[in-house]
Short mmCIF file of C-alpha atoms in Angstrom, two decimals:
data_model
loop_
_atom_site.label_atom_id
_atom_site.label_comp_id
_atom_site.label_asym_id
_atom_site.label_seq_id
_atom_site.Cartn_x
_atom_site.Cartn_y
_atom_site.Cartn_z
CA MET A 6 -22.95 22.10 42.85
CA ILE A 7 -26.05 23.27 44.73
CA GLU A 8 -26.24 22.00 48.31
CA ASP A 9 -29.36 20.55 49.96
CA GLU A 10 -29.64 23.55 52.28
CA GLN A 11 -29.66 25.87 49.26
CA ILE A 12 -32.39 23.80 47.60
CA ASP A 13 -34.45 24.21 50.78
CA LEU A 14 -34.02 28.00 50.56
CA LEU A 15 -35.15 28.03 46.92
CA LEU A 16 -38.17 25.84 47.60
CA THR A 17 -39.20 28.10 50.48
CA ASP A 18 -38.87 31.15 48.19
CA LEU A 19 -40.98 29.51 45.49
CA TYR A 20 -43.73 28.75 47.97
CA ASP A 21 -43.65 32.05 49.90
CA VAL A 22 -43.37 34.36 46.86
CA TYR A 23 -45.30 32.48 44.16
CA GLY A 24 -47.27 29.68 45.85
CA TYR A 25 -45.47 26.88 43.97
CA ASP A 26 -44.85 23.86 46.22
CA PHE A 27 -41.97 21.70 44.99
CA THR A 28 -41.07 20.36 48.44
CA HIS A 29 -42.28 16.84 47.66
CA TYR A 30 -40.56 16.53 44.29
CA ALA A 31 -37.86 13.84 44.27
CA ARG A 32 -34.76 15.57 45.65
CA ALA A 33 -32.23 13.89 43.32
CA SER A 34 -34.17 14.99 40.23
CA LEU A 35 -34.54 18.54 41.56
CA LYS A 36 -30.82 18.78 42.29
CA ARG A 37 -29.90 17.60 38.78
CA ARG A 38 -32.22 20.11 37.17
CA LEU A 39 -31.10 23.02 39.33
CA ASN A 40 -27.45 22.31 38.62
CA ARG A 41 -28.22 22.07 34.90
CA LEU A 42 -30.00 25.42 35.03
CA MET A 43 -27.11 27.05 36.91
CA SER A 44 -24.79 25.88 34.13
CA LEU A 45 -27.08 26.73 31.19
CA ASP A 46 -27.82 30.27 32.40
CA ARG A 47 -24.27 30.82 33.69
CA PHE A 48 -25.05 31.95 37.19
CA PRO A 49 -21.77 32.71 38.99
CA SER A 50 -23.26 31.75 42.36
CA PHE A 51 -26.32 30.31 44.04
CA ALA A 52 -27.09 33.75 45.48
CA GLU A 53 -27.43 35.17 41.95
CA LEU A 54 -29.86 32.40 40.97
CA ARG A 55 -31.91 32.90 44.11
CA TYR A 56 -32.11 36.66 43.61
CA ARG A 57 -33.19 36.22 39.98
CA VAL A 58 -35.94 33.75 40.90
CA ARG A 59 -37.27 35.96 43.71
CA SER A 60 -37.21 39.24 41.77
CA ASP A 61 -37.87 38.39 38.12
CA ALA A 62 -41.35 37.00 37.41
CA ASP A 63 -40.46 36.50 33.73
CA TYR A 64 -37.45 34.38 34.63
CA LEU A 65 -39.66 32.35 36.94
CA LYS A 66 -41.47 31.00 33.85
CA ARG A 67 -38.22 29.55 32.54
CA PHE A 68 -37.28 28.29 35.99
CA VAL A 69 -40.54 26.37 36.44
CA GLU A 70 -40.28 25.00 32.92
CA GLU A 71 -36.85 23.57 33.72
CA LEU A 72 -38.02 22.06 37.00
CA THR A 73 -41.13 20.44 35.53
CA VAL A 74 -40.31 17.61 33.18
CA ASN A 75 -41.72 18.11 29.68
CA VAL A 76 -40.57 15.07 27.73
CA THR A 77 -43.33 13.39 25.75
CA GLU A 78 -44.20 11.99 22.32
CA MET A 79 -47.22 10.82 20.38
CA PHE A 80 -48.30 7.20 20.89
CA ARG A 81 -45.38 6.67 23.27
CA ASP A 82 -45.15 2.97 24.14
CA PRO A 83 -47.35 1.71 21.27
CA GLY A 84 -48.37 -1.42 23.20
CA PHE A 85 -49.97 0.81 25.82
CA TYR A 86 -52.06 2.57 23.16
CA LYS A 87 -52.97 -0.77 21.60
CA THR A 88 -54.43 -1.83 24.95
CA LEU A 89 -56.39 1.43 25.10
CA ARG A 90 -57.75 0.67 21.61
CA THR A 91 -58.68 -2.94 22.23
CA GLU A 92 -59.61 -3.15 25.93
CA VAL A 93 -60.45 0.30 27.31
CA LEU A 94 -62.27 2.25 24.58
CA PRO A 95 -64.70 -0.60 23.74
CA THR A 96 -65.95 -0.57 27.35
CA LEU A 97 -66.17 3.23 27.45
CA ALA A 98 -68.22 3.16 24.23
CA ALA A 99 -71.30 2.09 26.21
CA LYS A 100 -71.26 5.36 28.20
CA PRO A 101 -73.47 8.26 27.05
CA PHE A 102 -70.55 10.67 27.53
CA ILE A 103 -66.82 10.10 28.11
CA ARG A 104 -64.61 12.32 30.26
CA ILE A 105 -60.84 11.85 30.14
CA TRP A 106 -58.28 13.72 32.25
CA HIS A 107 -54.69 14.07 31.03
CA ALA A 108 -52.95 15.15 34.24
CA GLY A 109 -49.51 16.65 33.67
CA CYS A 110 -50.16 16.78 29.93
CA SER A 111 -46.99 18.74 29.09
CA THR A 112 -47.02 19.97 25.46
CA GLY A 113 -50.02 17.80 24.57
CA GLU A 114 -48.72 15.04 22.33
CA GLU A 115 -50.54 12.36 24.32
CA VAL A 116 -53.77 14.36 24.34
CA TYR A 117 -53.76 14.48 20.53
CA SER A 118 -52.89 10.77 20.45
CA MET A 119 -55.98 10.05 22.56
CA ALA A 120 -58.16 12.25 20.36
CA ILE A 121 -57.04 10.25 17.31
CA LEU A 122 -57.88 6.96 19.08
CA LEU A 123 -61.33 8.29 19.97
CA ARG A 124 -61.89 9.55 16.45
CA GLU A 125 -61.04 6.15 14.97
CA ALA A 126 -63.39 4.46 17.45
CA ASN A 127 -66.18 6.93 16.51
CA LEU A 128 -66.23 8.19 20.10
CA LEU A 129 -64.66 11.64 19.81
CA ALA A 130 -67.97 13.47 19.32
CA LYS A 131 -69.23 12.30 22.73
CA SER A 132 -65.92 12.76 24.55
CA LEU A 133 -64.25 15.63 26.38
CA LEU A 134 -60.51 15.63 27.07
CA TYR A 135 -59.37 17.75 30.01
CA ALA A 136 -55.64 18.51 29.66
CA THR A 137 -53.93 20.07 32.67
CA ASP A 138 -50.43 21.01 33.68
CA LEU A 139 -48.68 23.18 36.25
CA ASN A 140 -46.81 25.06 33.54
CA PRO A 141 -48.83 27.62 31.47
CA GLN A 142 -46.18 27.74 28.72
CA VAL A 143 -46.48 24.07 27.78
CA LEU A 144 -50.28 24.42 27.82
CA ASP A 145 -50.00 27.19 25.23
CA THR A 146 -48.11 24.79 22.95
CA ALA A 147 -50.68 22.05 23.52
CA ARG A 148 -53.60 24.41 22.89
CA ALA A 149 -52.11 25.56 19.57
CA GLY A 150 -51.61 21.99 18.34
CA ILE A 151 -48.45 23.03 16.47
CA PHE A 152 -45.43 20.72 16.70
CA ALA A 153 -42.08 20.28 14.98
CA MET A 154 -42.11 18.25 11.78
CA SER A 155 -38.93 16.29 12.63
CA PRO A 156 -40.45 13.65 14.98
CA MET A 157 -43.50 12.94 12.80
CA LYS A 158 -41.88 9.91 11.14
CA GLN A 159 -41.34 8.34 14.57
CA TYR A 160 -44.87 9.31 15.66
CA SER A 161 -46.29 7.70 12.53
CA GLU A 162 -44.40 4.48 13.28
CA ASN A 163 -45.68 4.54 16.87
CA TYR A 164 -49.21 5.08 15.57
CA ILE A 165 -49.02 2.09 13.21
CA GLN A 166 -47.60 -0.15 15.97
CA SER A 167 -50.49 0.91 18.20
CA GLY A 168 -52.93 -0.53 15.67
CA GLY A 169 -53.56 2.57 13.58
CA THR A 170 -54.49 1.87 9.98
CA ALA A 171 -55.14 5.36 8.56
CA ASP A 172 -52.63 7.67 6.92
CA PHE A 173 -51.21 9.45 9.99
CA SER A 174 -50.38 12.57 7.98
CA ALA A 175 -54.11 13.06 7.29
CA TYR A 176 -54.46 14.28 10.88
CA TYR A 177 -52.29 17.35 10.39
CA THR A 178 -51.27 20.02 7.91
CA ALA A 179 -47.56 20.53 7.28
CA GLN A 180 -45.99 23.92 6.62
CA TYR A 181 -42.27 24.64 6.58
CA ASN A 182 -40.76 22.74 9.55
CA TYR A 183 -43.96 22.48 11.57
CA VAL A 184 -47.28 20.67 11.53
CA LYS A 185 -50.66 21.76 12.87
CA PHE A 186 -53.09 19.08 13.98
CA ASN A 187 -56.63 19.34 12.67
CA ASP A 188 -59.07 21.53 14.58
CA ASP A 189 -61.68 18.77 14.79
CA LEU A 190 -59.35 17.05 17.29
CA SER A 191 -58.75 20.08 19.52
CA THR A 192 -62.41 21.14 19.68
CA ARG A 193 -62.95 18.29 22.15
CA MET A 194 -60.11 19.45 24.44
CA VAL A 195 -60.16 21.75 27.47
CA PHE A 196 -56.78 23.09 28.63
CA SER A 197 -56.23 24.48 32.11
CA THR A 198 -53.53 24.92 34.73
CA HIS A 199 -53.83 22.44 37.60
CA ASN A 200 -51.31 21.74 40.36
CA LEU A 201 -51.30 18.10 41.44
CA VAL A 202 -49.48 19.11 44.62
CA SER A 203 -52.17 21.42 45.97
CA ASP A 204 -55.32 21.47 43.80
CA SER A 205 -58.34 19.26 44.35
CA SER A 206 -60.56 17.11 42.14
CA PHE A 207 -62.71 19.03 39.65
CA ASN A 208 -64.86 16.38 37.96
CA GLU A 209 -65.63 12.66 37.74
CA PHE A 210 -63.71 10.90 34.98
CA ASP A 211 -63.91 7.65 33.04
CA LEU A 212 -60.17 7.56 32.36
CA ILE A 213 -57.25 9.43 33.93
CA MET A 214 -53.92 9.49 32.10
CA CYS A 215 -50.90 10.55 34.16
CA ARG A 216 -47.82 9.03 32.60
CA ASN A 217 -44.26 9.58 33.80
CA VAL A 218 -45.18 12.29 36.30
CA LEU A 219 -45.27 10.39 39.60
CA ILE A 220 -41.65 9.22 39.19
CA TYR A 221 -40.57 12.80 39.95
CA PHE A 222 -42.53 12.91 43.26
CA ASP A 223 -41.56 11.50 46.63
CA LYS A 224 -43.67 8.72 48.22
CA ALA A 225 -45.85 11.07 50.26
CA LEU A 226 -46.79 13.16 47.23
CA GLN A 227 -47.35 10.05 45.09
CA GLU A 228 -49.84 8.84 47.70
CA ARG A 229 -51.61 12.22 47.75
CA VAL A 230 -51.91 12.31 43.95
CA LEU A 231 -53.12 8.71 43.67
CA THR A 232 -55.78 9.44 46.31
CA LEU A 233 -56.82 12.49 44.27
CA PHE A 234 -57.15 10.29 41.18
CA ASP A 235 -59.18 7.71 43.10
CA GLU A 236 -61.55 10.47 44.23
CA SER A 237 -61.83 11.67 40.61
CA LEU A 238 -62.68 8.29 39.06
CA GLY A 239 -66.17 6.91 38.70
CA PRO A 240 -67.07 3.22 39.09
CA LEU A 241 -65.44 0.87 36.56
CA SER A 242 -63.27 3.70 35.23
CA TYR A 243 -59.57 3.51 34.37
CA LEU A 244 -56.25 4.91 35.58
CA ALA A 245 -53.19 4.86 33.30
CA LEU A 246 -49.66 5.50 34.56
CA GLY A 247 -46.18 5.51 33.04
CA SER A 248 -44.04 2.45 32.40
CA LYS A 249 -42.02 2.87 35.63
CA GLU A 250 -45.02 3.76 37.83
CA THR A 251 -47.30 1.50 39.84
CA LEU A 252 -50.19 1.31 42.30
CA LYS A 253 -48.32 -1.31 44.34
CA PHE A 254 -47.88 -0.36 48.00
CA SER A 255 -50.39 2.52 47.64
CA SER A 256 -53.51 2.79 49.78
CA ILE A 257 -55.77 2.72 46.71
CA GLN A 258 -54.35 -0.52 45.24
CA PRO A 259 -57.13 -2.78 46.66
CA LYS A 260 -59.73 -0.79 44.71
CA PHE A 261 -58.12 -1.45 41.32
CA ARG A 262 -57.37 -4.39 39.02
CA GLN A 263 -54.53 -4.17 36.49
CA LEU A 264 -55.22 -4.90 32.82
CA SER A 265 -52.86 -7.25 30.93
CA THR A 266 -49.20 -6.23 31.17
CA GLU A 267 -49.70 -2.50 30.60
CA LYS A 268 -49.81 0.12 33.35
CA ILE A 269 -53.60 0.51 33.17
CA TRP A 270 -55.87 -0.26 36.13
CA ARG A 271 -59.67 -0.52 36.32
CA LYS A 272 -61.50 0.66 39.42
CA ILE A 273 -63.43 -2.24 40.89
CA GLY A 274 -64.32 -0.91 44.36
#
């Protein structure tokens, strides 16, 4: 088991050598993931792991991928997407142009879900979806739009429960054990690395999606990121978080009003 003092050493190395700041990630989650990595890659000691991280830039890619949580699916929590369909997109339709930021987009399943919603609302042509993540490898997957075939049945069910009425398989082409989503969806997407810990706002958005990312940050970093989102949202725009995340007890809460029972807030101040 990795000790807290050893975690501190690793975090200092990551910041000093590579500029990655994981110091405000939730410590319990970090410890679980580091111990899992030690076991998976069969490091005989902490010293071996530390040496590998400091000296092997290629291994660093795997290391960061294990530390950043990349669990996602299309139309996850269908009730959430139904609220986007029925309450959020109709109000955004009045705008001449729609900017959406998927912060911590992972491998991109939720970005493609949003593109499908926009397409079905006839809004995709005047929308731009900015998809960002700390991890360049998951962005490569998202940019390609190629995913395993196996979860498509579940994704199709999620899509239908979210209010979708089209044939979900019409949005992708299947080949062997993979599917590739149609290019007309990805042409409205911009993929880029962005570090929520240290990077600043880069545009004004009508909707920010950051689902199941804040739960891995400590309170101080959650506050920093929520302030960043507030600075990045225009008047009467929306912020969407994950099912276990909230604006309660944050400094920006008074500026937002929550919609229905879903974790979507509209900026009122």
